[in-house]
mmCIF file of C-alpha atoms and ligand atoms in Angstrom:
data_model
loop_
_atom_site.group_PDB
_atom_site.id
_atom_site.type_symbol
_atom_site.label_atom_id
_atom_site.label_comp_id
_atom_site.label_asym_id
_atom_site.label_seq_id
_atom_site.Cartn_x
_atom_site.Cartn_y
_atom_site.Cartn_z
ATOM 1 C CA MET A 1 57.051 144.031 -98.551
ATOM 2 C CA THR A 2 57.754 145.830 -95.319
ATOM 3 C CA THR A 3 55.726 144.772 -92.358
ATOM 4 C CA VAL A 4 55.364 146.889 -89.247
ATOM 5 C CA ALA A 5 55.096 145.118 -85.922
ATOM 6 C CA PRO A 6 52.011 146.111 -83.807
ATOM 7 C CA ALA A 7 54.097 147.771 -81.091
ATOM 8 C CA GLN A 8 56.077 149.721 -83.677
ATOM 9 C CA HIS A 9 52.832 150.685 -85.451
ATOM 10 C CA GLN A 10 51.379 151.961 -82.186
ATOM 11 C CA HIS A 11 54.531 153.996 -81.589
ATOM 12 C CA LEU A 12 54.390 155.567 -85.075
ATOM 13 C CA HIS A 13 50.722 156.366 -84.684
ATOM 14 C CA GLN A 14 51.401 158.058 -81.347
ATOM 15 C CA ARG A 15 54.267 160.020 -82.834
ATOM 16 C CA ASN A 16 52.066 161.256 -85.685
ATOM 17 C CA GLN A 17 49.356 162.250 -83.227
ATOM 18 C CA PHE A 18 51.903 164.080 -81.151
ATOM 19 C CA VAL A 19 53.362 165.958 -84.134
ATOM 20 C CA GLU A 20 49.853 166.897 -85.301
ATOM 21 C CA LEU A 21 48.958 168.146 -81.847
ATOM 22 C CA ALA A 22 52.194 170.063 -81.472
ATOM 23 C CA LEU A 23 51.714 171.742 -84.875
ATOM 24 C CA ALA A 24 48.159 172.782 -84.011
ATOM 25 C CA LEU A 25 49.297 174.279 -80.710
ATOM 26 C CA VAL A 26 52.422 175.930 -82.089
ATOM 27 C CA ALA A 27 50.216 177.729 -84.659
ATOM 28 C CA ALA A 28 48.387 179.468 -81.792
ATOM 29 C CA ARG A 29 49.083 183.168 -81.468
ATOM 30 C CA GLY A 30 49.467 183.947 -77.802
ATOM 31 C CA VAL A 31 48.321 182.310 -74.634
ATOM 32 C CA ASP A 32 44.585 182.948 -75.053
ATOM 33 C CA ASP A 33 44.612 181.582 -78.592
ATOM 34 C CA LEU A 34 46.476 178.482 -77.434
ATOM 35 C CA LEU A 35 44.015 177.783 -74.638
ATOM 36 C CA ALA A 36 41.074 178.292 -77.010
ATOM 37 C CA ALA A 37 42.589 176.074 -79.727
ATOM 38 C CA ALA A 38 43.653 173.249 -77.390
ATOM 39 C CA PRO A 39 40.295 171.331 -77.143
ATOM 40 C CA THR A 40 39.886 171.118 -80.935
ATOM 41 C CA ALA A 41 43.563 170.306 -81.454
ATOM 42 C CA LEU A 42 43.339 167.507 -78.896
ATOM 43 C CA ALA A 43 40.143 166.092 -80.422
ATOM 44 C CA THR A 44 41.557 166.261 -83.961
ATOM 45 C CA ALA A 45 44.896 164.686 -83.062
ATOM 46 C CA LEU A 46 43.737 162.099 -80.538
ATOM 47 C CA GLY A 47 40.394 161.042 -82.065
ATOM 48 C CA ASN A 48 36.911 162.466 -81.943
ATOM 49 C CA GLU A 49 35.574 159.904 -79.467
ATOM 50 C CA ARG A 50 36.528 162.245 -76.570
ATOM 51 C CA ARG A 51 35.823 165.906 -75.839
ATOM 52 C CA TYR A 52 38.225 168.194 -73.988
ATOM 53 C CA ARG A 53 37.715 171.290 -71.877
ATOM 54 C CA VAL A 54 40.355 173.509 -70.273
ATOM 55 C CA ILE A 55 39.051 174.896 -66.981
ATOM 56 C CA GLU A 56 40.898 177.583 -65.063
ATOM 57 C CA ALA A 57 41.293 176.887 -61.322
ATOM 58 C CA ARG A 58 38.302 178.456 -59.595
ATOM 59 C CA ASP A 59 36.355 177.710 -56.489
ATOM 60 C CA ASP A 60 33.182 176.828 -58.353
ATOM 61 C CA GLU A 61 34.722 174.677 -61.077
ATOM 62 C CA ASP A 62 32.543 171.682 -61.960
ATOM 63 C CA THR A 63 34.522 168.658 -63.137
ATOM 64 C CA SER A 64 31.849 166.017 -62.577
ATOM 65 C CA ALA A 65 31.180 165.599 -66.312
ATOM 66 C CA GLY A 66 34.405 163.730 -67.115
ATOM 67 C CA TRP A 67 37.951 162.792 -66.146
ATOM 68 C CA PRO A 68 39.630 165.754 -64.436
ATOM 69 C CA VAL A 69 43.354 165.900 -65.205
ATOM 70 C CA PRO A 70 45.035 168.464 -62.943
ATOM 71 C CA LEU A 71 47.140 171.126 -64.679
ATOM 72 C CA VAL A 72 50.044 171.854 -62.362
ATOM 73 C CA ARG A 73 52.746 174.490 -62.689
ATOM 74 C CA ASP A 74 55.533 174.987 -60.115
ATOM 75 C CA GLY A 75 53.687 172.751 -57.650
ATOM 76 C CA ARG A 76 50.502 174.836 -57.889
ATOM 77 C CA ARG A 77 47.314 173.641 -59.565
ATOM 78 C CA VAL A 78 46.392 176.289 -62.094
ATOM 79 C CA GLY A 79 43.492 174.452 -63.763
ATOM 80 C CA THR A 80 42.017 171.235 -65.025
ATOM 81 C CA LEU A 81 41.856 169.502 -68.367
ATOM 82 C CA LEU A 82 38.466 167.829 -68.368
ATOM 83 C CA VAL A 83 38.313 164.801 -70.662
ATOM 84 C CA GLU A 84 34.797 163.691 -71.507
ATOM 85 C CA GLY A 85 34.733 160.105 -72.839
ATOM 86 C CA GLU A 86 34.999 156.472 -71.863
ATOM 87 C CA SER A 87 38.649 156.614 -70.864
ATOM 88 C CA LEU A 88 41.689 158.899 -70.767
ATOM 89 C CA PRO A 89 44.108 159.035 -73.736
ATOM 90 C CA ASP A 90 47.603 157.652 -73.352
ATOM 91 C CA ALA A 91 49.466 159.486 -70.566
ATOM 92 C CA ALA A 92 52.601 159.809 -72.746
ATOM 93 C CA LEU A 93 50.586 162.012 -75.114
ATOM 94 C CA LEU A 94 48.547 163.837 -72.555
ATOM 95 C CA SER A 95 51.286 164.766 -70.142
ATOM 96 C CA PRO A 96 53.314 167.152 -72.412
ATOM 97 C CA VAL A 97 50.056 168.788 -73.512
ATOM 98 C CA CYS A 98 49.038 169.247 -69.876
ATOM 99 C CA ASP A 99 52.447 170.820 -69.133
ATOM 100 C CA LEU A 100 51.947 173.235 -72.013
ATOM 101 C CA LEU A 101 48.400 174.121 -70.929
ATOM 102 C CA ALA A 102 49.514 174.568 -67.325
ATOM 103 C CA ALA A 103 52.308 176.931 -68.477
ATOM 104 C CA ALA A 104 49.794 178.888 -70.585
ATOM 105 C CA LEU A 105 47.311 179.178 -67.706
ATOM 106 C CA ALA A 106 50.066 180.222 -65.285
ATOM 107 C CA ALA A 107 51.272 182.881 -67.738
ATOM 108 C CA ARG A 108 47.719 184.190 -68.170
ATOM 109 C CA ARG A 109 47.218 184.301 -64.430
ATOM 110 C CA GLN A 110 50.521 186.130 -63.956
ATOM 111 C CA VAL A 111 49.543 188.771 -66.531
ATOM 112 C CA ALA A 112 46.122 189.151 -64.875
ATOM 113 C CA ASP A 113 47.748 189.443 -61.412
ATOM 114 C CA GLU A 114 50.193 192.055 -62.688
ATOM 115 C CA GLN A 115 47.391 194.047 -64.338
ATOM 116 C CA ALA A 116 45.340 193.919 -61.142
ATOM 117 C CA ARG A 117 48.361 195.056 -59.111
ATOM 118 C CA ALA A 118 49.116 197.910 -61.552
ATOM 119 C CA LEU A 119 45.471 199.040 -61.419
ATOM 120 C CA LYS A 120 45.501 198.953 -57.626
ATOM 121 C CA GLU A 121 48.761 200.923 -57.494
ATOM 122 C CA ALA A 122 47.394 203.484 -59.974
ATOM 123 C CA ALA A 123 44.230 203.850 -57.891
ATOM 124 C CA GLU A 124 46.299 204.290 -54.713
ATOM 125 C CA LEU A 125 48.540 206.861 -56.379
ATOM 126 C CA LYS A 126 45.482 208.740 -57.615
ATOM 127 C CA PHE A 127 44.030 208.722 -54.121
ATOM 128 C CA ASP A 128 47.338 209.865 -52.568
ATOM 129 C CA THR A 129 47.585 212.616 -55.154
ATOM 130 C CA VAL A 130 44.054 213.854 -54.640
ATOM 131 C CA ALA A 131 44.508 213.688 -50.855
ATOM 132 C CA MET A 132 47.769 215.639 -51.070
ATOM 133 C CA LEU A 133 46.352 218.250 -53.447
ATOM 134 C CA SER A 134 43.244 218.669 -51.302
ATOM 135 C CA HIS A 135 45.462 219.180 -48.277
ATOM 136 C CA GLU A 136 47.590 221.740 -50.136
ATOM 137 C CA MET A 137 44.464 223.611 -51.259
ATOM 138 C CA ARG A 138 42.790 223.466 -47.900
ATOM 139 C CA THR A 139 45.642 225.288 -46.141
ATOM 140 C CA PRO A 140 45.424 228.583 -48.086
ATOM 141 C CA LEU A 141 41.636 228.294 -48.272
ATOM 142 C CA ALA A 142 41.427 227.954 -44.501
ATOM 143 C CA SER A 143 43.480 231.134 -44.103
ATOM 144 C CA ILE A 144 41.363 233.047 -46.624
ATOM 145 C CA LYS A 145 38.181 231.885 -44.921
ATOM 146 C CA GLY A 146 39.569 232.721 -41.476
ATOM 147 C CA TYR A 147 40.620 236.278 -42.361
ATOM 148 C CA ALA A 148 37.450 236.965 -44.358
ATOM 149 C CA THR A 149 35.240 235.695 -41.523
ATOM 150 C CA ALA A 150 37.170 237.835 -39.047
ATOM 151 C CA LEU A 151 36.733 240.931 -41.217
ATOM 152 C CA LEU A 152 33.003 240.265 -41.521
ATOM 153 C CA LEU A 153 32.410 239.837 -37.776
ATOM 154 C CA PRO A 154 29.617 242.322 -37.023
ATOM 155 C CA ASP A 155 30.921 243.270 -33.587
ATOM 156 C CA ALA A 156 34.609 243.542 -34.413
ATOM 157 C CA ALA A 157 35.997 246.999 -34.906
ATOM 158 C CA TRP A 158 39.319 246.350 -36.671
ATOM 159 C CA ASP A 159 41.693 249.254 -36.980
ATOM 160 C CA ASP A 160 43.022 250.142 -40.427
ATOM 161 C CA ALA A 161 46.391 248.447 -39.901
ATOM 162 C CA THR A 162 44.785 245.151 -38.881
ATOM 163 C CA ARG A 163 42.308 245.266 -41.773
ATOM 164 C CA THR A 164 45.180 245.843 -44.196
ATOM 165 C CA GLU A 165 47.145 242.985 -42.640
ATOM 166 C CA PHE A 166 44.186 240.601 -43.035
ATOM 167 C CA LEU A 167 43.529 241.720 -46.617
ATOM 168 C CA GLU A 168 47.200 241.265 -47.492
ATOM 169 C CA ALA A 169 47.104 237.754 -46.069
ATOM 170 C CA ILE A 170 43.997 236.971 -48.155
ATOM 171 C CA ASP A 171 45.767 238.394 -51.209
ATOM 172 C CA ALA A 172 48.923 236.288 -50.613
ATOM 173 C CA GLU A 173 47.009 233.077 -49.917
ATOM 174 C CA SER A 174 44.906 233.596 -53.068
ATOM 175 C CA ASP A 175 48.129 233.925 -55.066
ATOM 176 C CA ARG A 176 49.365 230.695 -53.494
ATOM 177 C CA LEU A 177 46.179 228.915 -54.482
ATOM 178 C CA THR A 178 46.391 230.258 -58.036
ATOM 179 C CA ALA A 179 50.014 229.092 -58.349
ATOM 180 C CA LEU A 180 49.051 225.646 -57.100
ATOM 181 C CA ILE A 181 46.216 225.325 -59.611
ATOM 182 C CA GLU A 182 48.497 226.531 -62.413
ATOM 183 C CA ASP A 183 51.095 223.901 -61.426
ATOM 184 C CA ILE A 184 48.489 221.143 -61.482
ATOM 185 C CA LEU A 185 47.207 222.245 -64.895
ATOM 186 C CA GLU A 186 50.703 222.630 -66.285
ATOM 187 C CA SER A 187 51.678 219.203 -65.036
ATOM 188 C CA ALA A 188 48.561 217.639 -66.580
ATOM 189 C CA ALA A 189 49.243 219.457 -69.872
ATOM 190 C CA ILE A 190 52.823 218.187 -69.950
ATOM 191 C CA GLU A 191 51.612 214.661 -69.192
ATOM 192 C CA ALA A 192 49.090 214.933 -72.041
ATOM 193 C CA GLY A 193 51.812 216.210 -74.384
ATOM 194 C CA VAL A 194 50.014 219.442 -75.258
ATOM 195 C CA VAL A 195 52.845 221.829 -74.389
ATOM 196 C CA ARG A 196 54.124 223.921 -77.326
ATOM 197 C CA LEU A 197 57.286 226.011 -77.110
ATOM 198 C CA GLU A 198 57.343 229.515 -78.515
ATOM 199 C CA LEU A 199 60.972 229.977 -79.400
ATOM 200 C CA GLU A 200 62.752 233.326 -79.600
ATOM 201 C CA PRO A 201 66.243 234.646 -78.741
ATOM 202 C CA VAL A 202 66.435 234.947 -74.948
ATOM 203 C CA LEU A 203 68.993 236.795 -72.837
ATOM 204 C CA LEU A 204 69.267 234.619 -69.742
ATOM 205 C CA PRO A 205 71.213 237.139 -67.568
ATOM 206 C CA ARG A 206 68.419 239.668 -68.000
ATOM 207 C CA LEU A 207 65.732 237.052 -67.403
ATOM 208 C CA ALA A 208 67.489 235.784 -64.246
ATOM 209 C CA ALA A 209 67.805 239.326 -62.886
ATOM 210 C CA ARG A 210 64.081 239.855 -63.423
ATOM 211 C CA VAL A 211 63.135 236.656 -61.560
ATOM 212 C CA ILE A 212 65.517 237.467 -58.696
ATOM 213 C CA GLU A 213 63.998 240.935 -58.383
ATOM 214 C CA ARG A 214 60.570 239.368 -57.952
ATOM 215 C CA ILE A 215 61.679 236.614 -55.574
ATOM 216 C CA SER A 216 63.912 238.772 -53.392
ATOM 217 C CA ILE A 217 60.864 240.756 -52.265
ATOM 218 C CA GLN A 218 59.620 237.594 -50.512
ATOM 219 C CA SER A 219 62.623 237.161 -48.251
ATOM 220 C CA SER A 220 64.744 239.598 -46.312
ATOM 221 C CA ARG A 221 66.882 236.792 -44.907
ATOM 222 C CA HIS A 222 68.507 235.909 -48.222
ATOM 223 C CA ARG A 223 71.089 237.686 -50.307
ATOM 224 C CA PHE A 224 70.964 237.172 -54.056
ATOM 225 C CA LEU A 225 73.695 237.237 -56.653
ATOM 226 C CA VAL A 226 73.470 236.862 -60.430
ATOM 227 C CA THR A 227 76.718 236.106 -62.233
ATOM 228 C CA PHE A 228 77.075 235.508 -65.971
ATOM 229 C CA PRO A 229 80.263 235.906 -68.058
ATOM 230 C CA PRO A 230 80.218 238.895 -70.423
ATOM 231 C CA GLU A 231 80.323 236.705 -73.552
ATOM 232 C CA PHE A 232 77.213 234.732 -72.499
ATOM 233 C CA PRO A 233 75.260 234.221 -75.746
ATOM 234 C CA ALA A 234 71.533 234.629 -76.360
ATOM 235 C CA VAL A 235 69.806 231.244 -76.482
ATOM 236 C CA VAL A 236 66.815 230.265 -78.569
ATOM 237 C CA ALA A 237 64.144 229.313 -76.041
ATOM 238 C CA ASP A 238 60.605 229.867 -74.807
ATOM 239 C CA ALA A 239 61.225 232.853 -72.511
ATOM 240 C CA GLN A 240 58.081 232.369 -70.448
ATOM 241 C CA ARG A 241 58.802 228.724 -69.751
ATOM 242 C CA ILE A 242 62.462 229.256 -68.916
ATOM 243 C CA GLU A 243 61.308 232.012 -66.560
ATOM 244 C CA GLN A 244 59.020 229.406 -64.991
ATOM 245 C CA VAL A 245 61.994 227.036 -64.521
ATOM 246 C CA LEU A 246 64.120 229.742 -62.911
ATOM 247 C CA THR A 247 61.197 230.790 -60.718
ATOM 248 C CA ASN A 248 60.717 227.194 -59.525
ATOM 249 C CA LEU A 249 64.418 226.754 -58.767
ATOM 250 C CA LEU A 250 64.739 230.098 -56.996
ATOM 251 C CA ASP A 251 61.501 229.567 -55.053
ATOM 252 C CA ASN A 252 62.920 226.263 -53.835
ATOM 253 C CA ALA A 253 66.313 227.803 -53.011
ATOM 254 C CA VAL A 254 64.505 230.257 -50.716
ATOM 255 C CA LYS A 255 61.948 227.783 -49.309
ATOM 256 C CA TYR A 256 64.518 225.148 -48.449
ATOM 257 C CA SER A 257 67.023 227.493 -46.800
ATOM 258 C CA PRO A 258 64.883 228.709 -43.924
ATOM 259 C CA GLY A 259 67.944 230.091 -42.132
ATOM 260 C CA GLY A 260 68.635 232.445 -45.046
ATOM 261 C CA GLY A 261 72.035 232.737 -46.710
ATOM 262 C CA LEU A 262 73.316 233.421 -50.172
ATOM 263 C CA VAL A 263 71.425 232.354 -53.303
ATOM 264 C CA VAL A 264 73.460 232.497 -56.499
ATOM 265 C CA VAL A 265 72.337 232.208 -60.124
ATOM 266 C CA ARG A 266 75.394 231.431 -62.187
ATOM 267 C CA GLY A 267 75.669 231.062 -65.940
ATOM 268 C CA ASP A 268 78.484 229.280 -67.782
ATOM 269 C CA VAL A 269 79.244 228.683 -71.421
ATOM 270 C CA CYS A 270 80.346 225.178 -72.429
ATOM 271 C CA PRO A 271 80.921 223.671 -75.862
ATOM 272 C CA GLY A 272 77.494 223.340 -77.524
ATOM 273 C CA GLU A 273 75.469 224.467 -74.524
ATOM 274 C CA VAL A 274 75.021 226.937 -71.734
ATOM 275 C CA VAL A 275 74.655 225.918 -68.075
ATOM 276 C CA VAL A 276 72.637 227.795 -65.464
ATOM 277 C CA ARG A 277 73.077 226.910 -61.787
ATOM 278 C CA VAL A 278 70.944 227.976 -58.836
ATOM 279 C CA VAL A 279 73.009 227.523 -55.678
ATOM 280 C CA ASP A 280 71.689 227.810 -52.132
ATOM 281 C CA GLN A 281 73.067 227.309 -48.611
ATOM 282 C CA GLY A 282 69.975 225.528 -47.340
ATOM 283 C CA ILE A 283 69.045 222.239 -45.713
ATOM 284 C CA GLY A 284 70.347 220.093 -48.595
ATOM 285 C CA ILE A 285 69.011 216.793 -49.900
ATOM 286 C CA ALA A 286 70.107 213.289 -48.840
ATOM 287 C CA PRO A 287 71.900 211.299 -51.592
ATOM 288 C CA GLU A 288 69.109 208.676 -51.716
ATOM 289 C CA ASP A 289 66.547 211.407 -52.507
ATOM 290 C CA VAL A 290 68.487 213.384 -55.107
ATOM 291 C CA ASN A 291 67.482 211.156 -58.026
ATOM 292 C CA LYS A 292 63.820 211.172 -57.042
ATOM 293 C CA LEU A 293 63.392 214.958 -57.135
ATOM 294 C CA PHE A 294 62.129 214.957 -60.715
ATOM 295 C CA GLU A 295 59.388 212.389 -60.100
ATOM 296 C CA ARG A 296 55.917 213.898 -59.938
ATOM 297 C CA PHE A 297 54.672 214.591 -56.394
ATOM 298 C CA PHE A 298 57.942 213.526 -54.775
ATOM 299 C CA ARG A 299 58.798 215.584 -51.707
ATOM 300 C CA VAL A 300 61.617 214.875 -49.277
ATOM 301 C CA ALA A 301 59.980 213.641 -46.060
ATOM 302 C CA ARG A 302 61.628 216.408 -44.054
ATOM 303 C CA SER A 303 60.097 219.121 -46.265
ATOM 304 C CA ARG A 304 56.644 217.691 -45.589
ATOM 305 C CA SER A 305 57.143 217.241 -41.891
ATOM 306 C CA GLU A 306 58.555 220.727 -41.396
ATOM 307 C CA GLY A 307 55.424 222.183 -42.949
ATOM 308 C CA VAL A 308 57.117 223.798 -45.949
ATOM 309 C CA GLY A 309 54.329 224.193 -48.527
ATOM 310 C CA GLY A 310 54.731 222.473 -51.860
ATOM 311 C CA THR A 311 53.270 220.004 -54.295
ATOM 312 C CA GLY A 312 56.272 218.103 -55.636
ATOM 313 C CA LEU A 313 55.368 219.366 -59.110
ATOM 314 C CA GLY A 314 57.826 222.246 -59.580
ATOM 315 C CA LEU A 315 60.880 220.139 -60.450
ATOM 316 C CA PRO A 316 59.075 217.625 -62.708
ATOM 317 C CA ILE A 317 57.565 220.565 -64.614
ATOM 318 C CA SER A 318 61.006 222.200 -64.863
ATOM 319 C CA ASP A 319 62.492 218.898 -66.035
ATOM 320 C CA ALA A 320 59.867 218.558 -68.785
ATOM 321 C CA ILE A 321 60.410 222.159 -69.940
ATOM 322 C CA VAL A 322 64.205 221.829 -70.036
ATOM 323 C CA ARG A 323 64.008 218.504 -71.860
ATOM 324 C CA ALA A 324 61.549 219.963 -74.386
ATOM 325 C CA HIS A 325 64.316 222.482 -75.181
ATOM 326 C CA GLY A 326 66.841 219.661 -75.644
ATOM 327 C CA GLY A 327 68.602 220.361 -72.337
ATOM 328 C CA ARG A 328 69.216 218.476 -69.075
ATOM 329 C CA ILE A 329 68.487 219.283 -65.441
ATOM 330 C CA TRP A 330 70.051 217.783 -62.326
ATOM 331 C CA ALA A 331 70.704 218.386 -58.646
ATOM 332 C CA GLU A 332 73.840 218.214 -56.522
ATOM 333 C CA SER A 333 73.518 218.541 -52.794
ATOM 334 C CA VAL A 334 75.168 218.125 -49.427
ATOM 335 C CA VAL A 335 72.864 217.736 -46.427
ATOM 336 C CA GLY A 336 73.263 220.731 -44.164
ATOM 337 C CA SER A 337 75.410 222.728 -46.610
ATOM 338 C CA GLY A 338 73.163 223.443 -49.554
ATOM 339 C CA THR A 339 71.926 222.463 -52.969
ATOM 340 C CA THR A 340 72.742 223.285 -56.558
ATOM 341 C CA LEU A 341 70.108 222.781 -59.232
ATOM 342 C CA ALA A 342 71.579 223.078 -62.691
ATOM 343 C CA PHE A 343 70.166 222.967 -66.181
ATOM 344 C CA THR A 344 71.577 223.219 -69.669
ATOM 345 C CA LEU A 345 70.162 224.664 -72.855
ATOM 346 C CA PRO A 346 71.713 223.746 -76.176
ATOM 347 C CA HIS A 347 73.514 226.419 -78.114
ATOM 348 C CA PRO A 348 75.162 225.207 -81.313
ATOM 349 C CA ARG A 349 77.852 227.901 -81.301
ATOM 350 C CA ALA A 350 78.287 228.248 -77.538
ATOM 351 C CA GLY A 351 81.853 228.017 -76.352
ATOM 352 C CA GLU A 352 83.370 228.443 -79.837
ATOM 353 C CA HIS A 353 85.374 231.447 -78.855
ATOM 354 C CA VAL A 354 86.017 230.378 -75.240
HETATM 355 P P1 ADP B 401 57.784 221.448 -53.976
HETATM 356 O O1 ADP B 401 56.541 222.116 -54.443
HETATM 357 O O2 ADP B 401 57.559 220.442 -52.909
HETATM 358 O O3 ADP B 401 58.872 222.403 -53.626
HETATM 359 P P2 ADP B 401 59.485 220.537 -56.156
HETATM 360 O O4 ADP B 401 59.170 219.582 -57.266
HETATM 361 O O5 ADP B 401 59.906 221.904 -56.556
HETATM 362 O O6 ADP B 401 58.213 220.550 -55.238
HETATM 363 O O7 ADP B 401 60.625 219.909 -55.272
HETATM 364 C C1 ADP B 401 60.484 218.564 -54.837
HETATM 365 C C2 ADP B 401 61.157 218.356 -53.497
HETATM 366 O O8 ADP B 401 62.569 218.465 -53.654
HETATM 367 C C3 ADP B 401 60.801 219.383 -52.453
HETATM 368 O O9 ADP B 401 59.620 219.037 -51.761
HETATM 369 C C4 ADP B 401 62.019 219.350 -51.537
HETATM 370 O O10 ADP B 401 61.889 218.275 -50.632
HETATM 371 C C5 ADP B 401 63.160 219.014 -52.494
HETATM 372 N N1 ADP B 401 63.909 220.233 -52.922
HETATM 373 C C6 ADP B 401 63.756 220.906 -54.075
HETATM 374 N N2 ADP B 401 64.635 221.936 -54.155
HETATM 375 C C7 ADP B 401 65.365 221.905 -53.027
HETATM 376 C C8 ADP B 401 66.446 222.716 -52.499
HETATM 377 N N3 ADP B 401 66.922 223.753 -53.178
HETATM 378 N N4 ADP B 401 66.947 222.368 -51.296
HETATM 379 C C9 ADP B 401 66.463 221.300 -50.602
HETATM 380 N N5 ADP B 401 65.443 220.498 -51.031
HETATM 381 C C10 ADP B 401 64.901 220.802 -52.229
#
């Protein structure tokens, strides 16, 4: 007959309790489940004569009902294991459980902190966005209001030329406001994933010439050049949306080269795709900003401070449109010399005969 010495028996009993406890806790799915299961697991494994409560560290925590065992993680108390009973269980059993509970509480707190931070950042971004959009809308509205009020002044006798000038300004500022609202809607639609492409064969040289014709009216300081090789193929694309991309890029080329200069739209045929580049001789973009251009609402600080109107939505919208076609868009720039914004559109047979 095998006899077990009392000390050995105690050791075996403890080991069984520990295994039972570990199994109960390991079965928990996730941190919350583990924290909820811990009191029962402890009572089942260590005997029903005591009750256990896991209390998260709070200012108002009440631990007067039992033995408070601090739950410490990385030197910080994250909670308390409250043991209600005559005495505490063996420290050798309790201590690994406390470590586990402390780790679980710390993990839960970290997730909660991160969620709170993300919510705060989202709220700040929303506020910044609304503030920026309100500012952008207020500027043309203030002009419209100013000219309209001037025209309505009962005592003012405006001559025809001045009246026309004021009405033209109202007309231009209204267009600006409409474009801004369209950009905001478009951006929201892209974000919500409700943009559908209407594909058809598109002749990019013709489309580029049309956009240039429209944009060149806005600036007498710029010269425009469209250059496409004769074998440039038709691409299958949504003509209206690609026109929007070219309009955004050409608008920017003009806006960000206040001193004027040459603006070139160049097409190239490469294996499997076509590349369109819009090249300007403007202010350029610093290397640290180039990769941020396609983030929503990003504007280079200098563009803001120099009062050039914009929302920081044109390039993200263009990026989404180009990507929806299976293409890429990128910028290359040298501060003070100019910027090239380029995009590709796939063309399965492009470049075959080049
Ligand atoms: P915005 O409405 O401000 O022009 P975009 O999304 O079109 O918005 O462009 C984002 C920012 O990128 C602009 O505010 C400007 O700082 C910079 N940018 C875009 N195109 C050019 C360019 N051709 N030359 C210099 N900076 C540019």
